Amino acid sequence: MSHNTFGHLFRITTWGESHGPAIGCVVDGCPPLVPLTEADIQPWLDLRKPGGSRFVTQRQEADRVRILSGVFDDGNGPVTTGTPISLMIENTDQRSKDYGEIARAFRPGHADYAYQAKYGVRDHRGGGRSSARETASRVAAGAVARKVLGDGVRIRAGVVQLGPHRIPDEAIDFDAVYDNPLFAASAEVVPAWEAYLDGVRKAGSSIGAVVALEVTGVPAGWGAPLYAKLDAELASGLMSINAVKGVEIGAGFAAAELSGEDNADEMRLGDDGLPVFLSNRAGGVLGGVSTGQPVTARVAFKPTSSILTLRQTIDRDGQEVDLRTKGRHDPCVALRGVPVVEAMAAIVLADAKLRHRAQIG
Amino acid sequence: MSHNTFGHLFRITTWGESHGPAIGCVVDGCPPLVPLTEADIQPWLDLRKPGGSRFVTQRQEADRVRILSGVFDDGNGPVTTGTPISLMIENTDQRSKDYGEIARAFRPGHADYAYQAKYGVRDHRGGGRSSARETASRVAAGAVARKVLGDGVRIRAGVVQLGPHRIPDEAIDFDAVYDNPLFAASAEVVPAWEAYLDGVRKAGSSIGAVVALEVTGVPAGWGAPLYAKLDAELASGLMSINAVKGVEIGAGFAAAELSGEDNADEMRLGDDGLPVFLSNRAGGVLGGVSTGQPVTARVAFKPTSSILTLRQTIDRDGQEVDLRTKGRHDPCVALRGVPVVEAMAAIVLADAKLRHRAQIG
Amino acid sequence: MSHNTFGHLFRITTWGESHGPAIGCVVDGCPPLVPLTEADIQPWLDLRKPGGSRFVTQRQEADRVRILSGVFDDGNGPVTTGTPISLMIENTDQRSKDYGEIARAFRPGHADYAYQAKYGVRDHRGGGRSSARETASRVAAGAVARKVLGDGVRIRAGVVQLGPHRIPDEAIDFDAVYDNPLFAASAEVVPAWEAYLDGVRKAGSSIGAVVALEVTGVPAGWGAPLYAKLDAELASGLMSINAVKGVEIGAGFAAAELSGEDNADEMRLGDDGLPVFLSNRAGGVLGGVSTGQPVTARVAFKPTSSILTLRQTIDRDGQEVDLRTKGRHDPCVALRGVPVVEAMAAIVLADAKLRHRAQIG
Amino acid sequence: MSHNTFGHLFRITTWGESHGPAIGCVVDGCPPLVPLTEADIQPWLDLRKPGGSRFVTQRQEADRVRILSGVFDDGNGPVTTGTPISLMIENTDQRSKDYGEIARAFRPGHADYAYQAKYGVRDHRGGGRSSARETASRVAAGAVARKVLGDGVRIRAGVVQLGPHRIPDEAIDFDAVYDNPLFAASAEVVPAWEAYLDGVRKAGSSIGAVVALEVTGVPAGWGAPLYAKLDAELASGLMSINAVKGVEIGAGFAAAELSGEDNADEMRLGDDGLPVFLSNRAGGVLGGVSTGQPVTARVAFKPTSSILTLRQTIDRDGQEVDLRTKGRHDPCVALRGVPVVEAMAAIVLADAKLRHRAQIG
């Protein structure tokens, strides 16, 4: 993808730094006549919003979205007009003093050194452009993408592994996700996971996690071989999320241990004349094109790099220093990553829907 | 990415079907004055070529590449001119009769049904456009990309897991890869793996595998946050390879089990004033930008879907049928995937190099 | 170009409607460490600003630009950071009531019917997205592009024909442009042109014009054949400006009457070893690539379509109606088009500079 | 546009040099199930083919096109499959010796110097990549675009001005174009124009010309404001043709002399409920979107720069030299430009059709 733009026909361009006056997003290529108000977007932002529980950063942001363009009410309620939709979220709780000590030192595991090496300058305040705060723009754009996809396409994600603790595949319940502060895809694991994550948090440490994604209602035919394959676009979109280090489609890495007999999903014929697949190792994508099965993926998040333990690093002046990253951080960045994973899936799929319609009609 | 084009400034556009007269590739945006002849490309194609051992398809293809444009000898040997480089490989061993019986039935695990559902037509001969034969074009283009990167950037890949058999991280030896017919990243495992894969092959079955990638010599600063992150582009490029179902950067899914202390790579200062990282969990990429460490990734390949066992499926006429996929197939498609993984990494990095140079100078 | 984005490496994405809360622009791909403040942008906006004389719309807009991202002061003054620069201009004088009567009728010569036919909805207030108000975003982005180009590249434009009145080529003086309210490229014509345009204005009519462009300091080599030719990109950028109906490079349409002897610019050698061209019929571009000569173009603007005369048209209800377009309009839209032509030239050239650097180094 | 690719959804990527083994084109994004054989393409190439009359270059090229991919016959005749269509035309009459003397000297008016300055190398044989021979690829791709547009969209062009000789607007007759060797849009002018052009040819000189374009059957709604405006895309596509120096839409430069009353096309209602425009100053495009009127444009071609008169120039060694460009040249390059103008219009419109369908459905 190009710079800060993601998508080909349904395109988002995001801007803004963690501690600047605002962040935002231009959603371009949206079809016209889609009913849209700020109330369609805000609930998704509220899910990702900081300060919601003791398991996420205590930064207080209202994360109120404003629609600045692209929507018009011609008497039948506000609808998209087919022109760019500009979304803006003001930053209100930028305590830049929190970050003063990291202006010169490069925080291990963060983008600090890489940005400085590339650009020769970086907005160090709260991580600047590399802050996960940018993902609020993705979530806002994702809400628009969901409207483009319609209710028939259902996108759900949840935490299925927290550090060493995994939810067995057969116990995954996406309905549980937004009913617990851990975004866990199972109500049962919540008490134990809360205790575990409290320990991590109190130790000033952090932990990684895995988020699973399942999208139902995607018809057969979306995706454009060979380099715009649906799975390749999903991989691109999901890997672009802060802290993500791995993406699997369907059986993913487990497919490496499967035989051809166990891996290839057999087909029978359904009553509606569409195929019924007897399994879903493929994750709903074959040859880069959707098959009509649920699209499934798993995304690995690394642990938050901001921890209280003293760490060895270097600074801009070429000195070796030891650094402790104070501030307001998530003990597990993957939790608030759940709505972001959903949003990126929505954006990829809305784009795929329009691209498919373009070529096939 | 767009349709059949990959890359932004260093761009490849591939074309061709498994059983058409030829396949090929247009490499556009290549810098001028890069020495280039067919002899620079052919050795990489020979590595990927079918028919090289009993572990790969017995299709006999010379895979001779021709350069049709973009190279000119002005007296000092052939060099690129900055104009499009057209590469063509003729198909010479298309036994279409082998595939006659699959013209109507959809092979489980293949793109057959998805293509038919999308396009309403498909070239079924040998998988047509969805055949892994297309990857020859990638390998040819990758050879050009390597020339753009220069000798300082070293790209190596190898099989590190074959079905259930894994090479321990500390035993991985990329120097061994092209000295054994399994492209295994360890000479030691070869006898056992050969025996194992012979068993798979003789059973008419297939098995998945994992390919590891390591690129050294990438300077700090390549990659363009946020949606052209180097790791997102790698994920897109690698996931677009036939049969790939998962991509990890650095620690990948293992990062989900790491604490912040164990994951974030600490830094000390080297004699050259550049940082020395004390570990490489990041896989050489932070915030989407290279750090100067080796860029590392792992890629999961599913098993070949063409197997001799009878499988349940449906056909274009809406009938349930049982199908046995005869033909000449790889028992483990990941083996010949090794040069393809290297090629896609080369293409992503050559593009990143040019994009970095554009913005930074 | 794609939707509302122009440029490949130096890219602008604009958003906003004439009577929405604001308009704006995201400038992406800007090199880092370019000194930039709002004071670098505001003067160019002031040149284009409405309300400046009796010859332009009397809408009162301060057109104050705000930089919302992408600039950081690390102690040595604000510089670009290489991340997206979000620019916003609030709309303050949207008298929507002025436009109430055109909510249903399609104004002849305007985009009203075409937008309605395409989208099934349009923001009719002041022309909505199709209003020339959007060009303020281009001018703001153009100011950033000028900084990327540096002082060595000098971009100047001016009105050289107002209706039937032309400035002879040899009398064109770009230094005069911003010293007269007509943006005329000659001080001498101003009194006569003022009298002429006063007549047009008082009659409630409007008139077309031609704007000439000259860019000096472009080195040889910019532009990327074949489809990213510098002249093709200029044509795309200039033709995208509201009301533009024609673009010429160099001799332009006059070249159709020239012989090969008169058209091809001969070369002698300058003291600096660079060619000295004996004429500039080519307009500084050969084969789509700059030659080092001044890049010259001419742009035809149609007359403002909003006039006081009663005109025949139809409305959304399928009725034939007669319409008089009241409101606050420019009698010659080309006047304020002068800074817009300069801005688009700056954007095209900044993009060409980065693209050239990418491929050639 | 990017490098050697034109179009967004319907995309062409061309390659090849004048004196290389072949030239060609990859057409990507074509909808599936479009009947297509080489016989659909060849007639258009034959129109552009060199050697057809004494008014065009005497180079003898069969210009036989081969389809190498993307078309499949599943029993009902060959149709597109939605995958890339690779088209190749072999070069058969490359007399490189003709061009030996220009290997070092830069021909005035040609791309020679600009390419050398940009790339540091150029294929000088027959102009290499900058040769108008490349336009054969455009014509081949245009033939595919026409099939995508269908018979309802009729694209016609013709020469309307040859040097100083113009066909009055009211006498333009596109039906005459392919019945005379001058591609003149009027049978009446042919004898006089032949005599005139014979004079030019015998003098070893050349002359410019203007080609008019008219496309009927484009429905209202195509084009994507703001930077993918239909007129901006046409301007980009037409200006990218070799030797083109100017592009007008509708009234074009004449609009600069029109009043608002004379320029804005009034509307009445037709029997079919669609508007009937009372004039077509707009050239069928308002606000960048088609209105349903014929899309009209005019394109200015400069004279061929290869002439027999001795001209002053410089060479690669930094010497001033005098050069006479021998070889086989067109006395008026615009003649064979007629099918190229049509082809680029077809490509722009096919792309616009798909983009419109993507967003609007």
PDB file of N, CA, C and O in Angstrom, chain A residues 1 3 118 134 166 205 221 223 227 229 240 245 249 257 261 266 268-269 282 309 311-313 318 320 355-356, chain B residues 1 3 118 134 166 205 221 223 227 229 240 245 249 257 261 266 268-269 282 309 311-313 318 320 355-356:
ATOM      1  N   MET A   1       0.849  -1.191   0.000  1.00  0.00           N
ATOM      2  CA  MET A   1       0.000   0.000   0.000  1.00  0.00           C
ATOM      3  C   MET A   1       0.891   1.250   0.000  1.00  0.00           C
ATOM      4  O   MET A   1       2.082   1.157   0.240  1.00  0.00           O
ATOM      5  N   HIS A   3       2.232   4.645   1.378  1.00  0.00           N
ATOM      6  CA  HIS A   3       2.349   5.597   2.468  1.00  0.00           C
ATOM      7  C   HIS A   3       1.259   5.347   3.529  1.00  0.00           C
ATOM      8  O   HIS A   3       1.181   4.282   4.103  1.00  0.00           O
ATOM      9  N   LYS A 118      15.453   6.666   9.885  1.00  0.00           N
ATOM     10  CA  LYS A 118      14.868   6.915   8.574  1.00  0.00           C
ATOM     11  C   LYS A 118      14.734   8.405   8.292  1.00  0.00           C
ATOM     12  O   LYS A 118      15.177   8.892   7.255  1.00  0.00           O
ATOM     13  N   GLU A 134      -3.161   5.908  16.548  1.00  0.00           N
ATOM     14  CA  GLU A 134      -3.605   5.999  15.151  1.00  0.00           C
ATOM     15  C   GLU A 134      -4.704   5.004  14.834  1.00  0.00           C
ATOM     16  O   GLU A 134      -5.518   5.225  13.926  1.00  0.00           O
ATOM     17  N   ARG A 166      -4.471 -20.445  26.436  1.00  0.00           N
ATOM     18  CA  ARG A 166      -5.223 -20.528  25.187  1.00  0.00           C
ATOM     19  C   ARG A 166      -6.638 -21.005  25.409  1.00  0.00           C
ATOM     20  O   ARG A 166      -6.896 -21.872  26.233  1.00  0.00           O
ATOM     21  N   SER A 205       4.890  -5.130  33.922  1.00  0.00           N
ATOM     22  CA  SER A 205       5.313  -5.881  32.745  1.00  0.00           C
ATOM     23  C   SER A 205       4.196  -5.862  31.686  1.00  0.00           C
ATOM     24  O   SER A 205       3.257  -5.063  31.759  1.00  0.00           O
ATOM     25  N   GLY A 221     -16.146 -15.434  -4.505  1.00  0.00           N
ATOM     26  CA  GLY A 221     -15.714 -14.613  -5.626  1.00  0.00           C
ATOM     27  C   GLY A 221     -14.952 -13.351  -5.292  1.00  0.00           C
ATOM     28  O   GLY A 221     -14.370 -12.732  -6.172  1.00  0.00           O
ATOM     29  N   GLY A 223     -11.879 -11.044  -4.000  1.00  0.00           N
ATOM     30  CA  GLY A 223     -10.429 -11.224  -4.045  1.00  0.00           C
ATOM     31  C   GLY A 223      -9.995 -11.252  -5.493  1.00  0.00           C
ATOM     32  O   GLY A 223     -10.741 -11.677  -6.377  1.00  0.00           O
ATOM     33  N   TYR A 227      -1.926 -10.732  -7.160  1.00  0.00           N
ATOM     34  CA  TYR A 227      -1.259  -9.979  -6.090  1.00  0.00           C
ATOM     35  C   TYR A 227      -2.238  -9.209  -5.236  1.00  0.00           C
ATOM     36  O   TYR A 227      -1.851  -8.594  -4.257  1.00  0.00           O
ATOM     37  N   LYS A 229      -4.771 -10.892  -3.974  1.00  0.00           N
ATOM     38  CA  LYS A 229      -5.486 -12.001  -3.345  1.00  0.00           C
ATOM     39  C   LYS A 229      -6.120 -11.550  -2.037  1.00  0.00           C
ATOM     40  O   LYS A 229      -5.504 -10.785  -1.281  1.00  0.00           O
ATOM     41  N   SER A 240      -0.185  -4.555   9.268  1.00  0.00           N
ATOM     42  CA  SER A 240       0.097  -3.123   9.417  1.00  0.00           C
ATOM     43  C   SER A 240      -0.359  -2.575  10.770  1.00  0.00           C
ATOM     44  O   SER A 240      -0.036  -1.441  11.120  1.00  0.00           O
ATOM     45  N   LYS A 245       2.829  -9.291  14.743  1.00  0.00           N
ATOM     46  CA  LYS A 245       4.030  -9.972  14.246  1.00  0.00           C
ATOM     47  C   LYS A 245       3.719 -11.220  13.432  1.00  0.00           C
ATOM     48  O   LYS A 245       4.635 -11.878  12.932  1.00  0.00           O
ATOM     49  N   ILE A 249      -4.043 -17.475   7.880  1.00  0.00           N
ATOM     50  CA  ILE A 249      -5.362 -17.639   7.279  1.00  0.00           C
ATOM     51  C   ILE A 249      -5.769 -19.105   7.438  1.00  0.00           C
ATOM     52  O   ILE A 249      -4.972 -20.003   7.147  1.00  0.00           O
ATOM     53  N   GLU A 257       1.746 -29.051   9.076  1.00  0.00           N
ATOM     54  CA  GLU A 257       1.831 -30.418   9.623  1.00  0.00           C
ATOM     55  C   GLU A 257       0.739 -31.310   9.074  1.00  0.00           C
ATOM     56  O   GLU A 257       0.611 -32.465   9.489  1.00  0.00           O
ATOM     57  N   GLU A 261      -4.621 -34.976   2.414  1.00  0.00           N
ATOM     58  CA  GLU A 261      -5.946 -35.528   2.722  1.00  0.00           C
ATOM     59  C   GLU A 261      -6.625 -34.735   3.834  1.00  0.00           C
ATOM     60  O   GLU A 261      -7.834 -34.488   3.793  1.00  0.00           O
ATOM     61  N   GLU A 266     -13.165 -30.954   1.538  1.00  0.00           N
ATOM     62  CA  GLU A 266     -14.051 -31.629   0.582  1.00  0.00           C
ATOM     63  C   GLU A 266     -15.373 -30.876   0.453  1.00  0.00           C
ATOM     64  O   GLU A 266     -15.737 -30.064   1.304  1.00  0.00           O
ATOM     65  N   ARG A 268     -19.621 -31.063  -0.690  1.00  0.00           N
ATOM     66  CA  ARG A 268     -20.880 -31.688  -1.090  1.00  0.00           C
ATOM     67  C   ARG A 268     -21.812 -30.556  -1.544  1.00  0.00           C
ATOM     68  O   ARG A 268     -21.472 -29.376  -1.388  1.00  0.00           O
ATOM     69  N   LEU A 269     -22.924 -30.938  -2.071  1.00  0.00           N
ATOM     70  CA  LEU A 269     -23.824 -29.926  -2.607  1.00  0.00           C
ATOM     71  C   LEU A 269     -24.936 -29.594  -1.614  1.00  0.00           C
ATOM     72  O   LEU A 269     -25.568 -30.488  -1.069  1.00  0.00           O
ATOM     73  N   ALA A 282      -9.070 -24.005   4.767  1.00  0.00           N
ATOM     74  CA  ALA A 282      -8.658 -22.927   3.860  1.00  0.00           C
ATOM     75  C   ALA A 282      -8.938 -21.549   4.443  1.00  0.00           C
ATOM     76  O   ALA A 282      -8.407 -20.556   3.954  1.00  0.00           O
ATOM     77  N   THR A 309      10.421  -2.091  33.906  1.00  0.00           N
ATOM     78  CA  THR A 309      11.756  -2.619  34.168  1.00  0.00           C
ATOM     79  C   THR A 309      12.816  -1.768  33.466  1.00  0.00           C
ATOM     80  O   THR A 309      12.607  -1.309  32.347  1.00  0.00           O
ATOM     81  N   ARG A 311      15.803  -0.967  31.215  1.00  0.00           N
ATOM     82  CA  ARG A 311      16.276  -1.670  30.019  1.00  0.00           C
ATOM     83  C   ARG A 311      17.479  -0.952  29.420  1.00  0.00           C
ATOM     84  O   ARG A 311      17.562   0.275  29.457  1.00  0.00           O
ATOM     85  N   GLN A 312      18.332  -1.720  28.782  1.00  0.00           N
ATOM     86  CA  GLN A 312      19.510  -1.145  28.139  1.00  0.00           C
ATOM     87  C   GLN A 312      19.159  -0.595  26.755  1.00  0.00           C
ATOM     88  O   GLN A 312      18.545  -1.277  25.961  1.00  0.00           O
ATOM     89  N   THR A 313      19.616   0.604  26.506  1.00  0.00           N
ATOM     90  CA  THR A 313      19.391   1.147  25.180  1.00  0.00           C
ATOM     91  C   THR A 313      20.430   2.221  24.866  1.00  0.00           C
ATOM     92  O   THR A 313      21.412   2.365  25.613  1.00  0.00           O
ATOM     93  N   GLY A 318      24.334   9.132  20.855  1.00  0.00           N
ATOM     94  CA  GLY A 318      25.318   8.070  20.762  1.00  0.00           C
ATOM     95  C   GLY A 318      25.829   7.611  22.116  1.00  0.00           C
ATOM     96  O   GLY A 318      26.960   7.182  22.255  1.00  0.00           O
ATOM     97  N   GLU A 320      25.178   5.113  25.556  1.00  0.00           N
ATOM     98  CA  GLU A 320      24.437   3.978  26.108  1.00  0.00           C
ATOM     99  C   GLU A 320      23.740   4.434  27.383  1.00  0.00           C
ATOM    100  O   GLU A 320      24.366   5.074  28.245  1.00  0.00           O
ATOM    101  N   ARG A 355     -14.045  -3.917  -5.733  1.00  0.00           N
ATOM    102  CA  ARG A 355     -13.183  -4.384  -6.820  1.00  0.00           C
ATOM    103  C   ARG A 355     -13.833  -5.525  -7.586  1.00  0.00           C
ATOM    104  O   ARG A 355     -13.709  -5.618  -8.812  1.00  0.00           O
ATOM    105  N   HIS A 356     -14.471  -6.406  -6.841  1.00  0.00           N
ATOM    106  CA  HIS A 356     -15.154  -7.514  -7.508  1.00  0.00           C
ATOM    107  C   HIS A 356     -16.268  -6.991  -8.406  1.00  0.00           C
ATOM    108  O   HIS A 356     -16.417  -7.397  -9.561  1.00  0.00           O
TER     109      HIS A 356
ATOM    110  N   MET B   1      -2.249  -4.755  -3.330  1.00  0.00           N
ATOM    111  CA  MET B   1      -1.653  -4.612  -4.651  1.00  0.00           C
ATOM    112  C   MET B   1      -2.756  -4.714  -5.711  1.00  0.00           C
ATOM    113  O   MET B   1      -3.852  -5.163  -5.427  1.00  0.00           O
ATOM    114  N   HIS B   3      -4.431  -6.171  -8.937  1.00  0.00           N
ATOM    115  CA  HIS B   3      -4.530  -7.227  -9.924  1.00  0.00           C
ATOM    116  C   HIS B   3      -3.251  -8.077  -9.951  1.00  0.00           C
ATOM    117  O   HIS B   3      -2.872  -8.667  -8.960  1.00  0.00           O
ATOM    118  N   LYS B 118     -16.110 -16.823  -9.333  1.00  0.00           N
ATOM    119  CA  LYS B 118     -15.806 -15.413  -9.581  1.00  0.00           C
ATOM    120  C   LYS B 118     -15.997 -15.044 -11.044  1.00  0.00           C
ATOM    121  O   LYS B 118     -16.687 -14.081 -11.357  1.00  0.00           O
ATOM    122  N   GLU B 134       3.181 -20.039 -12.281  1.00  0.00           N
ATOM    123  CA  GLU B 134       3.347 -18.577 -12.339  1.00  0.00           C
ATOM    124  C   GLU B 134       4.537 -18.118 -11.524  1.00  0.00           C
ATOM    125  O   GLU B 134       5.131 -17.069 -11.791  1.00  0.00           O
ATOM    126  N   ARG B 166      10.901 -30.739  12.634  1.00  0.00           N
ATOM    127  CA  ARG B 166      11.433 -29.374  12.681  1.00  0.00           C
ATOM    128  C   ARG B 166      12.941 -29.347  12.892  1.00  0.00           C
ATOM    129  O   ARG B 166      13.489 -30.166  13.633  1.00  0.00           O
ATOM    130  N   SER B 205       0.357 -39.071  -1.409  1.00  0.00           N
ATOM    131  CA  SER B 205      -0.131 -38.033  -0.513  1.00  0.00           C
ATOM    132  C   SER B 205       0.759 -36.794  -0.639  1.00  0.00           C
ATOM    133  O   SER B 205       1.553 -36.661  -1.583  1.00  0.00           O
ATOM    134  N   GLY B 221      16.043   2.004   8.125  1.00  0.00           N
ATOM    135  CA  GLY B 221      15.281   3.073   7.484  1.00  0.00           C
ATOM    136  C   GLY B 221      14.365   2.657   6.357  1.00  0.00           C
ATOM    137  O   GLY B 221      13.546   3.448   5.906  1.00  0.00           O
ATOM    138  N   GLY B 223      11.206   0.938   4.509  1.00  0.00           N
ATOM    139  CA  GLY B 223       9.818   0.725   4.932  1.00  0.00           C
ATOM    140  C   GLY B 223       9.162   2.066   5.136  1.00  0.00           C
ATOM    141  O   GLY B 223       9.825   3.046   5.487  1.00  0.00           O
ATOM    142  N   TYR B 227       0.973   2.233   6.111  1.00  0.00           N
ATOM    143  CA  TYR B 227       0.369   1.103   5.416  1.00  0.00           C
ATOM    144  C   TYR B 227       1.311   0.481   4.403  1.00  0.00           C
ATOM    145  O   TYR B 227       0.985  -0.513   3.778  1.00  0.00           O
ATOM    146  N   LYS B 229       4.280  -0.377   5.560  1.00  0.00           N
ATOM    147  CA  LYS B 229       5.279  -0.919   6.484  1.00  0.00           C
ATOM    148  C   LYS B 229       6.027  -2.068   5.818  1.00  0.00           C
ATOM    149  O   LYS B 229       5.420  -2.879   5.119  1.00  0.00           O
ATOM    150  N   SER B 240       0.944 -13.915  -0.918  1.00  0.00           N
ATOM    151  CA  SER B 240       0.438 -14.042  -2.286  1.00  0.00           C
ATOM    152  C   SER B 240       1.005 -15.257  -3.013  1.00  0.00           C
ATOM    153  O   SER B 240       0.549 -15.604  -4.097  1.00  0.00           O
ATOM    154  N   LYS B 245      -0.173 -20.062   3.826  1.00  0.00           N
ATOM    155  CA  LYS B 245      -1.303 -19.822   4.736  1.00  0.00           C
ATOM    156  C   LYS B 245      -0.915 -19.028   5.972  1.00  0.00           C
ATOM    157  O   LYS B 245      -1.782 -18.729   6.806  1.00  0.00           O
ATOM    158  N   ILE B 249       6.808 -12.443  11.229  1.00  0.00           N
ATOM    159  CA  ILE B 249       8.016 -11.629  11.208  1.00  0.00           C
ATOM    160  C   ILE B 249       8.696 -11.781  12.564  1.00  0.00           C
ATOM    161  O   ILE B 249       8.031 -11.682  13.607  1.00  0.00           O
ATOM    162  N   GLU B 257       3.495 -15.221  23.484  1.00  0.00           N
ATOM    163  CA  GLU B 257       3.752 -15.827  24.795  1.00  0.00           C
ATOM    164  C   GLU B 257       4.881 -15.132  25.544  1.00  0.00           C
ATOM    165  O   GLU B 257       5.293 -15.569  26.621  1.00  0.00           O
ATOM    166  N   GLU B 261       9.604  -7.786  28.745  1.00  0.00           N
ATOM    167  CA  GLU B 261      11.037  -7.876  29.027  1.00  0.00           C
ATOM    168  C   GLU B 261      11.726  -8.827  28.048  1.00  0.00           C
ATOM    169  O   GLU B 261      12.849  -8.565  27.599  1.00  0.00           O
ATOM    170  N   GLU B 266      16.998  -5.204  23.406  1.00  0.00           N
ATOM    171  CA  GLU B 266      17.808  -4.135  23.998  1.00  0.00           C
ATOM    172  C   GLU B 266      18.930  -3.736  23.040  1.00  0.00           C
ATOM    173  O   GLU B 266      19.293  -4.473  22.131  1.00  0.00           O
ATOM    174  N   ARG B 268      22.872  -1.842  22.604  1.00  0.00           N
ATOM    175  CA  ARG B 268      24.149  -1.253  23.039  1.00  0.00           C
ATOM    176  C   ARG B 268      24.757  -0.592  21.804  1.00  0.00           C
ATOM    177  O   ARG B 268      24.243  -0.738  20.705  1.00  0.00           O
ATOM    178  N   LEU B 269      25.851   0.118  22.035  1.00  0.00           N
ATOM    179  CA  LEU B 269      26.442   0.864  20.933  1.00  0.00           C
ATOM    180  C   LEU B 269      27.617   0.099  20.322  1.00  0.00           C
ATOM    181  O   LEU B 269      28.507  -0.367  21.047  1.00  0.00           O
ATOM    182  N   ALA B 282      12.344  -8.785  17.027  1.00  0.00           N
ATOM    183  CA  ALA B 282      11.588  -7.920  16.113  1.00  0.00           C
ATOM    184  C   ALA B 282      11.696  -8.380  14.668  1.00  0.00           C
ATOM    185  O   ALA B 282      10.933  -7.942  13.813  1.00  0.00           O
ATOM    186  N   THR B 309      -5.572 -39.928  -3.449  1.00  0.00           N
ATOM    187  CA  THR B 309      -6.731 -40.455  -2.736  1.00  0.00           C
ATOM    188  C   THR B 309      -8.025 -39.915  -3.338  1.00  0.00           C
ATOM    189  O   THR B 309      -8.093 -38.757  -3.725  1.00  0.00           O
ATOM    190  N   ARG B 311     -11.455 -38.197  -3.446  1.00  0.00           N
ATOM    191  CA  ARG B 311     -11.982 -37.142  -2.570  1.00  0.00           C
ATOM    192  C   ARG B 311     -13.384 -36.736  -3.023  1.00  0.00           C
ATOM    193  O   ARG B 311     -13.688 -36.746  -4.219  1.00  0.00           O
ATOM    194  N   GLN B 312     -14.179 -36.302  -2.066  1.00  0.00           N
ATOM    195  CA  GLN B 312     -15.531 -35.866  -2.388  1.00  0.00           C
ATOM    196  C   GLN B 312     -15.526 -34.423  -2.885  1.00  0.00           C
ATOM    197  O   GLN B 312     -14.934 -33.554  -2.260  1.00  0.00           O
ATOM    198  N   THR B 313     -16.233 -34.189  -3.959  1.00  0.00           N
ATOM    199  CA  THR B 313     -16.332 -32.807  -4.434  1.00  0.00           C
ATOM    200  C   THR B 313     -17.578 -32.649  -5.289  1.00  0.00           C
ATOM    201  O   THR B 313     -18.433 -33.553  -5.339  1.00  0.00           O
ATOM    202  N   GLY B 318     -23.303 -29.104 -11.102  1.00  0.00           N
ATOM    203  CA  GLY B 318     -24.091 -29.242  -9.882  1.00  0.00           C
ATOM    204  C   GLY B 318     -24.265 -30.684  -9.452  1.00  0.00           C
ATOM    205  O   GLY B 318     -25.267 -31.042  -8.846  1.00  0.00           O
ATOM    206  N   GLU B 320     -22.591 -34.051  -7.374  1.00  0.00           N
ATOM    207  CA  GLU B 320     -21.583 -34.512  -6.428  1.00  0.00           C
ATOM    208  C   GLU B 320     -20.780 -35.619  -7.097  1.00  0.00           C
ATOM    209  O   GLU B 320     -21.343 -36.534  -7.681  1.00  0.00           O
ATOM    210  N   ARG B 355      11.694   3.371  -2.729  1.00  0.00           N
ATOM    211  CA  ARG B 355      10.749   4.265  -2.043  1.00  0.00           C
ATOM    212  C   ARG B 355      11.466   5.070  -0.952  1.00  0.00           C
ATOM    213  O   ARG B 355      11.148   6.248  -0.753  1.00  0.00           O
ATOM    214  N   HIS B 356      12.367   4.422  -0.262  1.00  0.00           N
ATOM    215  CA  HIS B 356      13.117   5.145   0.758  1.00  0.00           C
ATOM    216  C   HIS B 356      13.947   6.252   0.130  1.00  0.00           C
ATOM    217  O   HIS B 356      13.962   7.390   0.595  1.00  0.00           O
TER     218      HIS B 356
END
